[in-house]
PDB file of C-alpha atoms in Angstrom:
ATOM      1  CA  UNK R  27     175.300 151.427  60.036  1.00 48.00           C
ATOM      2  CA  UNK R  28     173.003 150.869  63.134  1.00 52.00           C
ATOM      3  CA  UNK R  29     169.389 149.767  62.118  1.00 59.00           C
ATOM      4  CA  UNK R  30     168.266 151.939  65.146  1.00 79.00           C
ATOM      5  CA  UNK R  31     169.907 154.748  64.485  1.00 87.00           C
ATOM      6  CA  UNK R  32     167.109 156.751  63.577  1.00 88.00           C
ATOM      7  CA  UNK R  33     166.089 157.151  67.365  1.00 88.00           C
ATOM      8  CA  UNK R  34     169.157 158.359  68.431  1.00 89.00           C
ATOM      9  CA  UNK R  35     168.864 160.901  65.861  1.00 91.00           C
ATOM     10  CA  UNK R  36     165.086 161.260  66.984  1.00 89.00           C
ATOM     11  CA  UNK R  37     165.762 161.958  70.609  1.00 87.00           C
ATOM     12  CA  UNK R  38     169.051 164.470  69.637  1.00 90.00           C
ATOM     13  CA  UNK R  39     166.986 166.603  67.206  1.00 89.00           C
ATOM     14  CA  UNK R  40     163.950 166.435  70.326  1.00 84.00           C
ATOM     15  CA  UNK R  41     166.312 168.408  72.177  1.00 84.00           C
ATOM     16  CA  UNK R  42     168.017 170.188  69.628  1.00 86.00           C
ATOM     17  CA  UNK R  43     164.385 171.556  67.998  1.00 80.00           C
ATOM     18  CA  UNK R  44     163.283 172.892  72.030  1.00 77.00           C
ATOM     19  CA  UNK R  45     166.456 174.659  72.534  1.00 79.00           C
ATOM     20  CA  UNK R  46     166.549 176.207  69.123  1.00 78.00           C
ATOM     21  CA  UNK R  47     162.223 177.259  69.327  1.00 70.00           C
ATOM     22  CA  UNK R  48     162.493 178.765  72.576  1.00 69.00           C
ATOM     23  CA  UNK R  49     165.856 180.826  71.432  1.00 72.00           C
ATOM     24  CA  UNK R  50     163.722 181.689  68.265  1.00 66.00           C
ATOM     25  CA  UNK R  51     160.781 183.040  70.825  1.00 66.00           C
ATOM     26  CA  UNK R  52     163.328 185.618  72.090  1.00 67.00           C
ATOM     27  CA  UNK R  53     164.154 186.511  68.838  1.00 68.00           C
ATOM     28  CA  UNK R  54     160.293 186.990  68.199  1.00 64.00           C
ATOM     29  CA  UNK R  55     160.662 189.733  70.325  1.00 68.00           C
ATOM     30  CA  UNK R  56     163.117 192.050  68.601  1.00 75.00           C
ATOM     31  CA  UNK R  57     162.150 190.468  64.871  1.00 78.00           C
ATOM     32  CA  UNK R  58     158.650 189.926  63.072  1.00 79.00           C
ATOM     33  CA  UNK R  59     157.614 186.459  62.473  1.00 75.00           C
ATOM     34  CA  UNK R  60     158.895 186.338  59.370  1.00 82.00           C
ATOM     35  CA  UNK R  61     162.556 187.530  59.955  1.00 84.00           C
ATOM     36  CA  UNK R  62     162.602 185.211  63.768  1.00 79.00           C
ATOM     37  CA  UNK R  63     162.184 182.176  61.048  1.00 79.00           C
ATOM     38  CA  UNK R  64     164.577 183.679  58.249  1.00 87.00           C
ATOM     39  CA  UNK R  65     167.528 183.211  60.537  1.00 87.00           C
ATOM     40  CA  UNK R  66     167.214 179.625  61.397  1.00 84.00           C
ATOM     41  CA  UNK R  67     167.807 178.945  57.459  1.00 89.00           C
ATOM     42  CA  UNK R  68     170.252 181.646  56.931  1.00 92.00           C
ATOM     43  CA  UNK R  69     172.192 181.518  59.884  1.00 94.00           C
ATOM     44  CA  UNK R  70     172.048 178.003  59.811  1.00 94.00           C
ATOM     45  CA  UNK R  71     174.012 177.545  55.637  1.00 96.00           C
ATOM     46  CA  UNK R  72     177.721 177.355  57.421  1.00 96.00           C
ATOM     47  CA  UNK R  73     176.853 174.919  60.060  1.00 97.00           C
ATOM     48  CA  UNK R  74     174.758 172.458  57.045  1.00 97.00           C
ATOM     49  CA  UNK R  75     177.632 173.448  54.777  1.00 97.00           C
ATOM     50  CA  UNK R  76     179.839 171.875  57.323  1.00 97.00           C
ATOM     51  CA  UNK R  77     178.562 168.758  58.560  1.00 97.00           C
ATOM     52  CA  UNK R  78     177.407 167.475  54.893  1.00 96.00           C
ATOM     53  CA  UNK R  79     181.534 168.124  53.314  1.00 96.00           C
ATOM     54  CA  UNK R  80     182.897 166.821  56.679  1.00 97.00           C
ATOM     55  CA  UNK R  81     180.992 163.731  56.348  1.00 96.00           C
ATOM     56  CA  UNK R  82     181.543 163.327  52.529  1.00 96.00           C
ATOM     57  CA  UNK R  83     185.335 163.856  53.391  1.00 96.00           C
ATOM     58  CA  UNK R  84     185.722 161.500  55.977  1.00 96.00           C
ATOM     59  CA  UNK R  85     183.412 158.629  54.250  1.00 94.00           C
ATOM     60  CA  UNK R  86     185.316 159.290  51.131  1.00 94.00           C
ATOM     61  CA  UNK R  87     182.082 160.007  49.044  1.00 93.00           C
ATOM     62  CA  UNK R  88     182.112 162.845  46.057  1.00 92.00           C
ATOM     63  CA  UNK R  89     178.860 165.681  46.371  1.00 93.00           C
ATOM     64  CA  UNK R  90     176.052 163.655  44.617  1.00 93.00           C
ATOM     65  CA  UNK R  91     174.286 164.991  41.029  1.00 91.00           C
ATOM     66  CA  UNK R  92     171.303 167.148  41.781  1.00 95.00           C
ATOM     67  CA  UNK R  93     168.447 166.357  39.638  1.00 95.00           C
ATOM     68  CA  UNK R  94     165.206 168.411  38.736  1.00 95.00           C
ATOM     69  CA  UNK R  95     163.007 166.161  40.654  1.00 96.00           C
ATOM     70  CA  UNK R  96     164.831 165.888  43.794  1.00 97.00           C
ATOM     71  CA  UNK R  97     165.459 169.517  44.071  1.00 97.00           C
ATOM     72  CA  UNK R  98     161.683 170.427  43.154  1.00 97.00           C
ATOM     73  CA  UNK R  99     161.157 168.017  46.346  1.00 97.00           C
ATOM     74  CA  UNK R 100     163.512 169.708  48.459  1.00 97.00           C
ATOM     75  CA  UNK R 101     161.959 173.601  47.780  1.00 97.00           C
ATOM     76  CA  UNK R 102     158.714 171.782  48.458  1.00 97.00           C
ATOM     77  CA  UNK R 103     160.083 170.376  51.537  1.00 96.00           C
ATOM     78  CA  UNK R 104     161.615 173.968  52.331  1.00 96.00           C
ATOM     79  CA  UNK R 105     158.510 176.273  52.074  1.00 96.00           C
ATOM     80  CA  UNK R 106     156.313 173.539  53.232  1.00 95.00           C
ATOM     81  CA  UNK R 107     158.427 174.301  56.955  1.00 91.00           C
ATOM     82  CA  UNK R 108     159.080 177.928  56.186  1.00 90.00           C
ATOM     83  CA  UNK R 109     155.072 178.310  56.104  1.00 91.00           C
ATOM     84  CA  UNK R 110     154.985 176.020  58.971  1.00 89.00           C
ATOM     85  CA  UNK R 111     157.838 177.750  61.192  1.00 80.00           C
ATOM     86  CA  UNK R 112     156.092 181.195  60.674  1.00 80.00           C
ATOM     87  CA  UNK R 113     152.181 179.756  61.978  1.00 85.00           C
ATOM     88  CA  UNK R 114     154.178 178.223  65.470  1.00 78.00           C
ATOM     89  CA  UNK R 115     155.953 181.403  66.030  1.00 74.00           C
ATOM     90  CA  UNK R 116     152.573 183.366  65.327  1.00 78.00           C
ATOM     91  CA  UNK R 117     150.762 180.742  67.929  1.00 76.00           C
ATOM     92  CA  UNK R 118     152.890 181.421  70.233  1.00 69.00           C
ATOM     93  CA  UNK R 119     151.716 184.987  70.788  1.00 69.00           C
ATOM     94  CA  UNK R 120     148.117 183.906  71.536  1.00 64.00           C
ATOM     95  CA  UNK R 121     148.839 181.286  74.130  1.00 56.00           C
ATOM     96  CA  UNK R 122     152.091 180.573  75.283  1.00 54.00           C
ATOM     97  CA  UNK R 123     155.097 178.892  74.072  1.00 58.00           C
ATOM     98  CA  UNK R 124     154.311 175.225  75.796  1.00 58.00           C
ATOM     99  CA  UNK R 125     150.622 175.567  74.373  1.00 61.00           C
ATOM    100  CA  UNK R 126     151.805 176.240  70.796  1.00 63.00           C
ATOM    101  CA  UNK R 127     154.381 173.717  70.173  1.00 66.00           C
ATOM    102  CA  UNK R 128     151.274 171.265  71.897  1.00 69.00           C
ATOM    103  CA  UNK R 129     149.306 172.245  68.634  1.00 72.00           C
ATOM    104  CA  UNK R 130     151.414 171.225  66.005  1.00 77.00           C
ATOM    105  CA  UNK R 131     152.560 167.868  67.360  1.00 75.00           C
ATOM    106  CA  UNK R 132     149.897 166.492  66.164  1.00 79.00           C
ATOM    107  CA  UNK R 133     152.074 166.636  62.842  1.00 82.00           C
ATOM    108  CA  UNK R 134     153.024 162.962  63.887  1.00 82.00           C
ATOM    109  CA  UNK R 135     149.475 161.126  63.732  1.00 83.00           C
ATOM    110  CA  UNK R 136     149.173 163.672  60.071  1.00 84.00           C
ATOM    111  CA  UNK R 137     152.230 161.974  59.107  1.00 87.00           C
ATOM    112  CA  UNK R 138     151.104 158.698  59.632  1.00 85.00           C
ATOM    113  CA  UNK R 139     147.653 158.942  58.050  1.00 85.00           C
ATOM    114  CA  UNK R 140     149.453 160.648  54.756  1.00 86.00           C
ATOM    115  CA  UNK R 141     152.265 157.838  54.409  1.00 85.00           C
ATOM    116  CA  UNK R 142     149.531 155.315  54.781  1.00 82.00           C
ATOM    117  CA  UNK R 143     147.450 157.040  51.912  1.00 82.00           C
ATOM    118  CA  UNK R 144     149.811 158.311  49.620  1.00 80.00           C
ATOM    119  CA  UNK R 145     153.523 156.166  49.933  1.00 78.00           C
ATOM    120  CA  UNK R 146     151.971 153.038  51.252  1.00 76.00           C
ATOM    121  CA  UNK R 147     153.870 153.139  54.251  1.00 78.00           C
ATOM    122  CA  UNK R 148     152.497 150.690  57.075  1.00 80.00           C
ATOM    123  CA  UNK R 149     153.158 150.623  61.041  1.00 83.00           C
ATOM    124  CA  UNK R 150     152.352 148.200  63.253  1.00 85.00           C
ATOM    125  CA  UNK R 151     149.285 148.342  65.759  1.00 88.00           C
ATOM    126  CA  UNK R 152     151.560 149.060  68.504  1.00 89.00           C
ATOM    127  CA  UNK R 153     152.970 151.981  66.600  1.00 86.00           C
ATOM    128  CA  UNK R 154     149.209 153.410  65.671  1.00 87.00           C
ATOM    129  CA  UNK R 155     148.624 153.191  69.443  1.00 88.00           C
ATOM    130  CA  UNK R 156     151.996 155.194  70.627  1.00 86.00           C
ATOM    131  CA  UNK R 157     151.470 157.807  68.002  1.00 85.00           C
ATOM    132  CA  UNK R 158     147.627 158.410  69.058  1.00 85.00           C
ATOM    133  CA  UNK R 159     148.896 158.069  72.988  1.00 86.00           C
ATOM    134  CA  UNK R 160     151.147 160.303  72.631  1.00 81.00           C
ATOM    135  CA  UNK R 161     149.225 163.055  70.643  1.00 79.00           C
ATOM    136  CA  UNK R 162     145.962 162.537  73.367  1.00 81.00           C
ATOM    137  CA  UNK R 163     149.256 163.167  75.763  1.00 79.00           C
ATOM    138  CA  UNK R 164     150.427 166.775  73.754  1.00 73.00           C
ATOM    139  CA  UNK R 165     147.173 168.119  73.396  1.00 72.00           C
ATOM    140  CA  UNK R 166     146.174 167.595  76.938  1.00 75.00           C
ATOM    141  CA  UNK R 167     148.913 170.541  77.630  1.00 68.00           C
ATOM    142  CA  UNK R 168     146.021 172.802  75.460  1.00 66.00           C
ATOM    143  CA  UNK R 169     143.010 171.986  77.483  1.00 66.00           C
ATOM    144  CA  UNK R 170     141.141 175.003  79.349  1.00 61.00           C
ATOM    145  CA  UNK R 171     140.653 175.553  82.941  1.00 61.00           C
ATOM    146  CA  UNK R 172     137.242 174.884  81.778  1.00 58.00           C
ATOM    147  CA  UNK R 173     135.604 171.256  80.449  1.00 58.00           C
ATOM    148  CA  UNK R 174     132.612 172.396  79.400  1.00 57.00           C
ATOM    149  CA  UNK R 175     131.688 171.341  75.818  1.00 60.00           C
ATOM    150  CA  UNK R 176     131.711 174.842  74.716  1.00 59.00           C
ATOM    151  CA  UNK R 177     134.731 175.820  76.230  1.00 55.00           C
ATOM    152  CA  UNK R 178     136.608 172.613  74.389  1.00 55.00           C
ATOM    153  CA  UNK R 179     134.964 173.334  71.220  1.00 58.00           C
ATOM    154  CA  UNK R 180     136.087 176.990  71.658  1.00 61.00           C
ATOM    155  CA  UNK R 181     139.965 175.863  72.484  1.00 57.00           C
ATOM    156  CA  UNK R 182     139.970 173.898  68.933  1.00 60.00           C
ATOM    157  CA  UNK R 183     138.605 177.089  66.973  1.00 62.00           C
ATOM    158  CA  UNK R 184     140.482 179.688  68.693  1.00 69.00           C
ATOM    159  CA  UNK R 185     143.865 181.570  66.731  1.00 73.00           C
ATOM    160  CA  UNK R 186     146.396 179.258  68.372  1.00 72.00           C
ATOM    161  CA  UNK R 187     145.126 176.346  67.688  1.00 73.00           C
ATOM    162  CA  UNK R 188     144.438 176.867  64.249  1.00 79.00           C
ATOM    163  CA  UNK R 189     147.910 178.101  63.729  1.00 82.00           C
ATOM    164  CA  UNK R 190     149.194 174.855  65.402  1.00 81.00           C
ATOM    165  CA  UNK R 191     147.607 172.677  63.448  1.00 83.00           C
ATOM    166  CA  UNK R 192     148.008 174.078  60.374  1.00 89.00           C
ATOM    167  CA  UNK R 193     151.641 173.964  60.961  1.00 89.00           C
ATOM    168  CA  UNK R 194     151.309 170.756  61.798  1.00 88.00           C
ATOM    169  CA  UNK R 195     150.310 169.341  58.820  1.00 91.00           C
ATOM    170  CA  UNK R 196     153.125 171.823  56.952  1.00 94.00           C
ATOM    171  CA  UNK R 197     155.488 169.748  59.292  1.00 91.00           C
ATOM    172  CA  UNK R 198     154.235 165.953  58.204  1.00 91.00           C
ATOM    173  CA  UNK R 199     154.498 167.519  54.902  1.00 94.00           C
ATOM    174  CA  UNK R 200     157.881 168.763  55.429  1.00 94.00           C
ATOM    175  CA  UNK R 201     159.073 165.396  56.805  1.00 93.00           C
ATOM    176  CA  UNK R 202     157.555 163.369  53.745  1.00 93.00           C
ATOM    177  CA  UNK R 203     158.875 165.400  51.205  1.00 95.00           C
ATOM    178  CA  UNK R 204     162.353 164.832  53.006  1.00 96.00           C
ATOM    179  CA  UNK R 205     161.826 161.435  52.827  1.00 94.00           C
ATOM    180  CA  UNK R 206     160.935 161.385  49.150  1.00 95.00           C
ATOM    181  CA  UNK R 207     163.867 163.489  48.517  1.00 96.00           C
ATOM    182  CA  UNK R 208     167.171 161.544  49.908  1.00 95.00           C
ATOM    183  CA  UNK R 209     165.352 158.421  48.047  1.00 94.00           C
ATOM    184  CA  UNK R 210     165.688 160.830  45.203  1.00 94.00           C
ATOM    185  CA  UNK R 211     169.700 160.898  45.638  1.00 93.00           C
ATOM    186  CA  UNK R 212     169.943 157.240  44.807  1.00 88.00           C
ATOM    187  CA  UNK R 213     173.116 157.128  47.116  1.00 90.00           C
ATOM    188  CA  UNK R 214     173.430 153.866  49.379  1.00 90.00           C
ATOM    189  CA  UNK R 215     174.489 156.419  52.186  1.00 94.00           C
ATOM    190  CA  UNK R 216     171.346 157.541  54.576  1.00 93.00           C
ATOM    191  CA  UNK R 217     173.513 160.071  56.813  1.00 95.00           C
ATOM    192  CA  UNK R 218     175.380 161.805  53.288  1.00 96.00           C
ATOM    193  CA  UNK R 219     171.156 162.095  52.089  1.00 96.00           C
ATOM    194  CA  UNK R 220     169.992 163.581  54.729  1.00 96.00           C
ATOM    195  CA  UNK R 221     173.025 165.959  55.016  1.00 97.00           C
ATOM    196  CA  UNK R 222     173.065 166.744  51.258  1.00 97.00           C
ATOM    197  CA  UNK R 223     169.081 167.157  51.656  1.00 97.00           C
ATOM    198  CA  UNK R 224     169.691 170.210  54.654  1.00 97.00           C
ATOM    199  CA  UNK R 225     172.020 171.876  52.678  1.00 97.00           C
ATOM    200  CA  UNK R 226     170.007 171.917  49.211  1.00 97.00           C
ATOM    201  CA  UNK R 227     167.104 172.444  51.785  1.00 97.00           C
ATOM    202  CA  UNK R 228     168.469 175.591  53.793  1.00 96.00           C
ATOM    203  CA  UNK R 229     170.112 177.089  50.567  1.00 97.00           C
ATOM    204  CA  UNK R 230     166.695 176.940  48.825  1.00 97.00           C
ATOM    205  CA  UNK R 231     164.718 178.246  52.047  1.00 96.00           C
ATOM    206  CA  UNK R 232     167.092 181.457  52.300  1.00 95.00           C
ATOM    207  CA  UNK R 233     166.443 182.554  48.742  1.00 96.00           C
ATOM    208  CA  UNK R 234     162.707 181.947  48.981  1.00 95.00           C
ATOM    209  CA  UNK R 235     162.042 183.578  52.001  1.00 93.00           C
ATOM    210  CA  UNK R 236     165.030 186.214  51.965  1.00 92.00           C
ATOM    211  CA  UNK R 237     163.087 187.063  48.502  1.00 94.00           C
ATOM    212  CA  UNK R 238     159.809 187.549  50.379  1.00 92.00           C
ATOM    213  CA  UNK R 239     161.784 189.674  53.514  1.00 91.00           C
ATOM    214  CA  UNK R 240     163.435 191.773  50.942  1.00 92.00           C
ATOM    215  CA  UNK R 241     159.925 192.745  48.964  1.00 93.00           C
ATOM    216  CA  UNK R 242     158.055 193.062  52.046  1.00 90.00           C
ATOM    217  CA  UNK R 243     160.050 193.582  55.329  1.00 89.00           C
ATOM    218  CA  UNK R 244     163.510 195.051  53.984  1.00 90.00           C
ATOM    219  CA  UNK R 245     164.708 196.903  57.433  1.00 88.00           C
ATOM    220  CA  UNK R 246     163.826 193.599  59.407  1.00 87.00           C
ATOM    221  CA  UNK R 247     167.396 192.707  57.595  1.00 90.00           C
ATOM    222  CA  UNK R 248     168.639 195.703  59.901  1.00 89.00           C
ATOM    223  CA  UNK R 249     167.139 194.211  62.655  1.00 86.00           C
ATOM    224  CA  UNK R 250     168.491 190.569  62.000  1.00 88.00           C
ATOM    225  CA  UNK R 251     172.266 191.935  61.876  1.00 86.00           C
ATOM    226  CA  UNK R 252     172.055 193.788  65.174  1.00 87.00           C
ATOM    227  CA  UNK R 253     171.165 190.581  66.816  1.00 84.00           C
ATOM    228  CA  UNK R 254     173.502 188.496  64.809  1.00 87.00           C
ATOM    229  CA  UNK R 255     174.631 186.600  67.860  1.00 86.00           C
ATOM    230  CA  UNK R 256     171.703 185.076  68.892  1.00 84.00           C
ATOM    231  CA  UNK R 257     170.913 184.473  65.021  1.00 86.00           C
ATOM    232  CA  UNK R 258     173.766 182.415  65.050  1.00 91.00           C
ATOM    233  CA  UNK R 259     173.155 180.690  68.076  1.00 89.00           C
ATOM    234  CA  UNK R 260     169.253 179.768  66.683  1.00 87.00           C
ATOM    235  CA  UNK R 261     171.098 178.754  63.306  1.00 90.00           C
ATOM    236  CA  UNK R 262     173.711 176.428  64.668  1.00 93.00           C
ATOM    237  CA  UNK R 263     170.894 174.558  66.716  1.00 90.00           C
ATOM    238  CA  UNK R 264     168.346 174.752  63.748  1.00 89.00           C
ATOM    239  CA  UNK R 265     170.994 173.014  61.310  1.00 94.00           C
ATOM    240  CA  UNK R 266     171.592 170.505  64.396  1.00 94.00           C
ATOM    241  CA  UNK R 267     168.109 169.838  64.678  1.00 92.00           C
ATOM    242  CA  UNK R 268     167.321 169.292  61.080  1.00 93.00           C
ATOM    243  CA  UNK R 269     170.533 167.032  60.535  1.00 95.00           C
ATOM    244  CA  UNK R 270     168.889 164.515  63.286  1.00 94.00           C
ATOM    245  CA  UNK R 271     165.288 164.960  61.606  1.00 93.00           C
ATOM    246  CA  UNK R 272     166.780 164.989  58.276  1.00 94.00           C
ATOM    247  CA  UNK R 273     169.003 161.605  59.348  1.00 94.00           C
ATOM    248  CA  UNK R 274     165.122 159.648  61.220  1.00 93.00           C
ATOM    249  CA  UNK R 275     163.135 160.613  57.986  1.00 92.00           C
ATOM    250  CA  UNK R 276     165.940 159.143  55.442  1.00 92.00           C
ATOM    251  CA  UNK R 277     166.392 155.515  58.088  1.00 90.00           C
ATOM    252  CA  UNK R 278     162.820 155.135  59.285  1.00 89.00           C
ATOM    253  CA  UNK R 279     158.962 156.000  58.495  1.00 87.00           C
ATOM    254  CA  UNK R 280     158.337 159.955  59.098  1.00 88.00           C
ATOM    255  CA  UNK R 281     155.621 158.929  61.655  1.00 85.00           C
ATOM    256  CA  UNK R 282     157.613 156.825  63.704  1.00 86.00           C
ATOM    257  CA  UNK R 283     160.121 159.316  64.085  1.00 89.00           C
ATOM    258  CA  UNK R 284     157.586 162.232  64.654  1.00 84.00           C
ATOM    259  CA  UNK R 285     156.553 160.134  67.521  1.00 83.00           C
ATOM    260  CA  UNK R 286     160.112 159.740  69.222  1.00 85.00           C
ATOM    261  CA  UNK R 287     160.574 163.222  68.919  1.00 83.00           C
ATOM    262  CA  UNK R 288     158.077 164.594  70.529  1.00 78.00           C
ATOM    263  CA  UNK R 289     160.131 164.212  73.709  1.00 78.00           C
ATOM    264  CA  UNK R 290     160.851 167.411  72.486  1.00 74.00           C
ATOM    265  CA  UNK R 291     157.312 168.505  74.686  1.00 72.00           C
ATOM    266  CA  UNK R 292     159.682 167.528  77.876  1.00 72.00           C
ATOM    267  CA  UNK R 293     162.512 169.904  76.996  1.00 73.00           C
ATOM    268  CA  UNK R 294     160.140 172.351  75.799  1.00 68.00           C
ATOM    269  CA  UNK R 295     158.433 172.545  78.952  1.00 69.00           C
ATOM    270  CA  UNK R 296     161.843 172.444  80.840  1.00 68.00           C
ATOM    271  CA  UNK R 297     162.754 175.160  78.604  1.00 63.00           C
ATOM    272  CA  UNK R 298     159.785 177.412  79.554  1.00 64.00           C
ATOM    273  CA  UNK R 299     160.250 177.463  82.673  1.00 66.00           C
ATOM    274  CA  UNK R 300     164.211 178.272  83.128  1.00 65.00           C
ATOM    275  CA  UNK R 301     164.635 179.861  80.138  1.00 59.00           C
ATOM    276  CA  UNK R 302     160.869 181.837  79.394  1.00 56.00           C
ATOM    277  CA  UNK R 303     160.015 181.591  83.306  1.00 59.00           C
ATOM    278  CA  UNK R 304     156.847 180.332  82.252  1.00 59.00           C
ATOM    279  CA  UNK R 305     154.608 178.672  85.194  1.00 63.00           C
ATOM    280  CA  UNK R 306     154.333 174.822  84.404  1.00 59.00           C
ATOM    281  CA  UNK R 307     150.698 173.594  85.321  1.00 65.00           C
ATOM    282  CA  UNK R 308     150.238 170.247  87.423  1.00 68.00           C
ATOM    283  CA  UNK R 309     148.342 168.591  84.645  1.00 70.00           C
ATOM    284  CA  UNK R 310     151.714 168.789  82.427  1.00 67.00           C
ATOM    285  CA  UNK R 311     152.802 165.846  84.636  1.00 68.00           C
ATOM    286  CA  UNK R 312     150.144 163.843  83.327  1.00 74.00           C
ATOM    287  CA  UNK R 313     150.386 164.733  79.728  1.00 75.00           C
ATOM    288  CA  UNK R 314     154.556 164.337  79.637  1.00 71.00           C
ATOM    289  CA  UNK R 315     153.549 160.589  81.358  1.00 75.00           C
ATOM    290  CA  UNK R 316     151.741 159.865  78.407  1.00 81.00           C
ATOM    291  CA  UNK R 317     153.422 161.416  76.173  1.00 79.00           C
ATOM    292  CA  UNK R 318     156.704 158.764  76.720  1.00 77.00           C
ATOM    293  CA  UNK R 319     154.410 155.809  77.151  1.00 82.00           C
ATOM    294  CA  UNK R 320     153.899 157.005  73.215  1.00 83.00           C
ATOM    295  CA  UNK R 321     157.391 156.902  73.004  1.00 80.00           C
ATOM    296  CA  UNK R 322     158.304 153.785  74.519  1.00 81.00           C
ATOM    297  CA  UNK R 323     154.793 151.969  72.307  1.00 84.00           C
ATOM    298  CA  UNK R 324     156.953 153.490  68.867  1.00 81.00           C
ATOM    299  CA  UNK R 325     159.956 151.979  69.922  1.00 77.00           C
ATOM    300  CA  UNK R 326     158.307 148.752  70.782  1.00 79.00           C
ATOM    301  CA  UNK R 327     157.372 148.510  67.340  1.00 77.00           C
ATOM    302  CA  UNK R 328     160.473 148.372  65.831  1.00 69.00           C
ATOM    303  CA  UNK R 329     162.155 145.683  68.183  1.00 61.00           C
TER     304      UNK R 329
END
């Protein structure tokens, strides 16, 4: 299996993730927050149910034991992104779809700094730099019209931001516990992990949250089956997504491919404007710049 193979899957889920969010912001206008991120886990158990037996079946590998631990990992994992998926929808409503997935991409440098401290995980200095190039690069995309001190210190405190970076760090912590749990699997396979991991994952995030929707927010289940097309849509891509994040976290360190995949800020922005017809800004030229020279300092790392 490729050593690199983790930034293919990087780059794939990149895309995969800004297709999937900005199908998920339409949603956000027929569902509340909490049913627009219920269907990427529901709609999304066929699709994860099919790529982890296809794979088993064709590698010849039997479903591998689940034990306590690893599936106390994986419903950590799970909320830890279903907590996280519900504060970047709910950003999005204060400023803008390209400003709110800025926010919480600085889940990569979180990432990093956690690894370091609490799995002992070390990059090189080259890979410090791209991670803290290319967050400098997504967070330019938030800056006001205005550069005043006060105005800056006001664009870190106001609703979006705080959203953003709150599910930010529910994203780093979403990728480590990933990590931690295909090492739980003790199987020699990466790929059958990570696929076994977004099934257990998806399965566990449905009855958690479709627990909470039923108790607090039963006719949004209405409301989910009239749009069932598009659910299925934001499912298939969500599972696709996840499989490539689920595949980096299980081959490489979380931070490293947090930092590849935030090319996802290029098809996000792409996405915006064809499919939200969102104005891109001149200064986004700048920031996307950066943002690959982060890229391209990650991958130097590893060669």
């Amino acid at each position: 299996m490729s050593a690199h193979l983790w930034i293919l899957a990087s780059l794939l889920a990149g895309l995969f993730q800004a297709w999937r969010t900005a199908l998920q912001q339409r949603l956000r206008g027929v569902l509340s927050v909490s049913g627009a991120g219920l269907v990427r886990y529901a709609f999304g158990i066929p699709f994860a149910a099919l790529m982890a037996g296809a794979y088993l079946t064709v590698t010849g590998q039997g479903f591998p034991a689940l034990s306590p631990h690893y599936l106390m990992l994986a419903a950590g994992a799970g909320l830890a992104q279903i907590l996280g998926t519900a504060l970047l929808i709910l950003s999005f409503g204060f400023r803008g779809f390209v400003v709110g997935t800025a926010f919480s991409k600085t889940e990569a440098l979180l990432a990093a700094l956690a690894s370091a401290m609490f799995f002992s995980e070390r990059l090189a200095p080259i890979a410090w730099a791209g991670i803290a190039v290319g967050v400098v690069g997504v967070m330019l995309l938030s800056l006001p019209e205005e550069r005043s001190p006060a105005a800056l210190l006001r664009n870190v405190v106001q609703p979006a931001a705080l959203c953003g970076l709150g599910a930010a760090a529910l994203f780093a912590l979403t990728g480590l516990l990933v990590r931690q749990a295909t090492i739980a699997l003790h199987t020699h396979d990466p790929v059958a992990a990570a696929l076994v991991t977004l099934l257990a994952v998806v399965i566990l995030q449905t009855i958690m949250h479709g627990a909470y929707l039923s108790w607090r927010e039963p006719a949004t289940w209405r409301a989910i089956g009239r749009n069932w097309r598009n659910s299925t849509l934001v499912g298939l891509l969500a599972a696709a997504g996840s499989a490539c994040w689920f595949t980096g976290f299980a081959t490489a360190p979380v931070a490293l491919v947090r930092v590849v995949g935030q090319v996802e800020v290029l098809f996000t922005i792409g996405f915006a404007h064809l499919y939200l017809a969102e104005r891109i800004r001149s200064r986004e030229a700048g920031a996307l710049l950066m943002i690959a020279f982060g890229v391209v300092l990650a991958l130097l790392s590893q060669l």
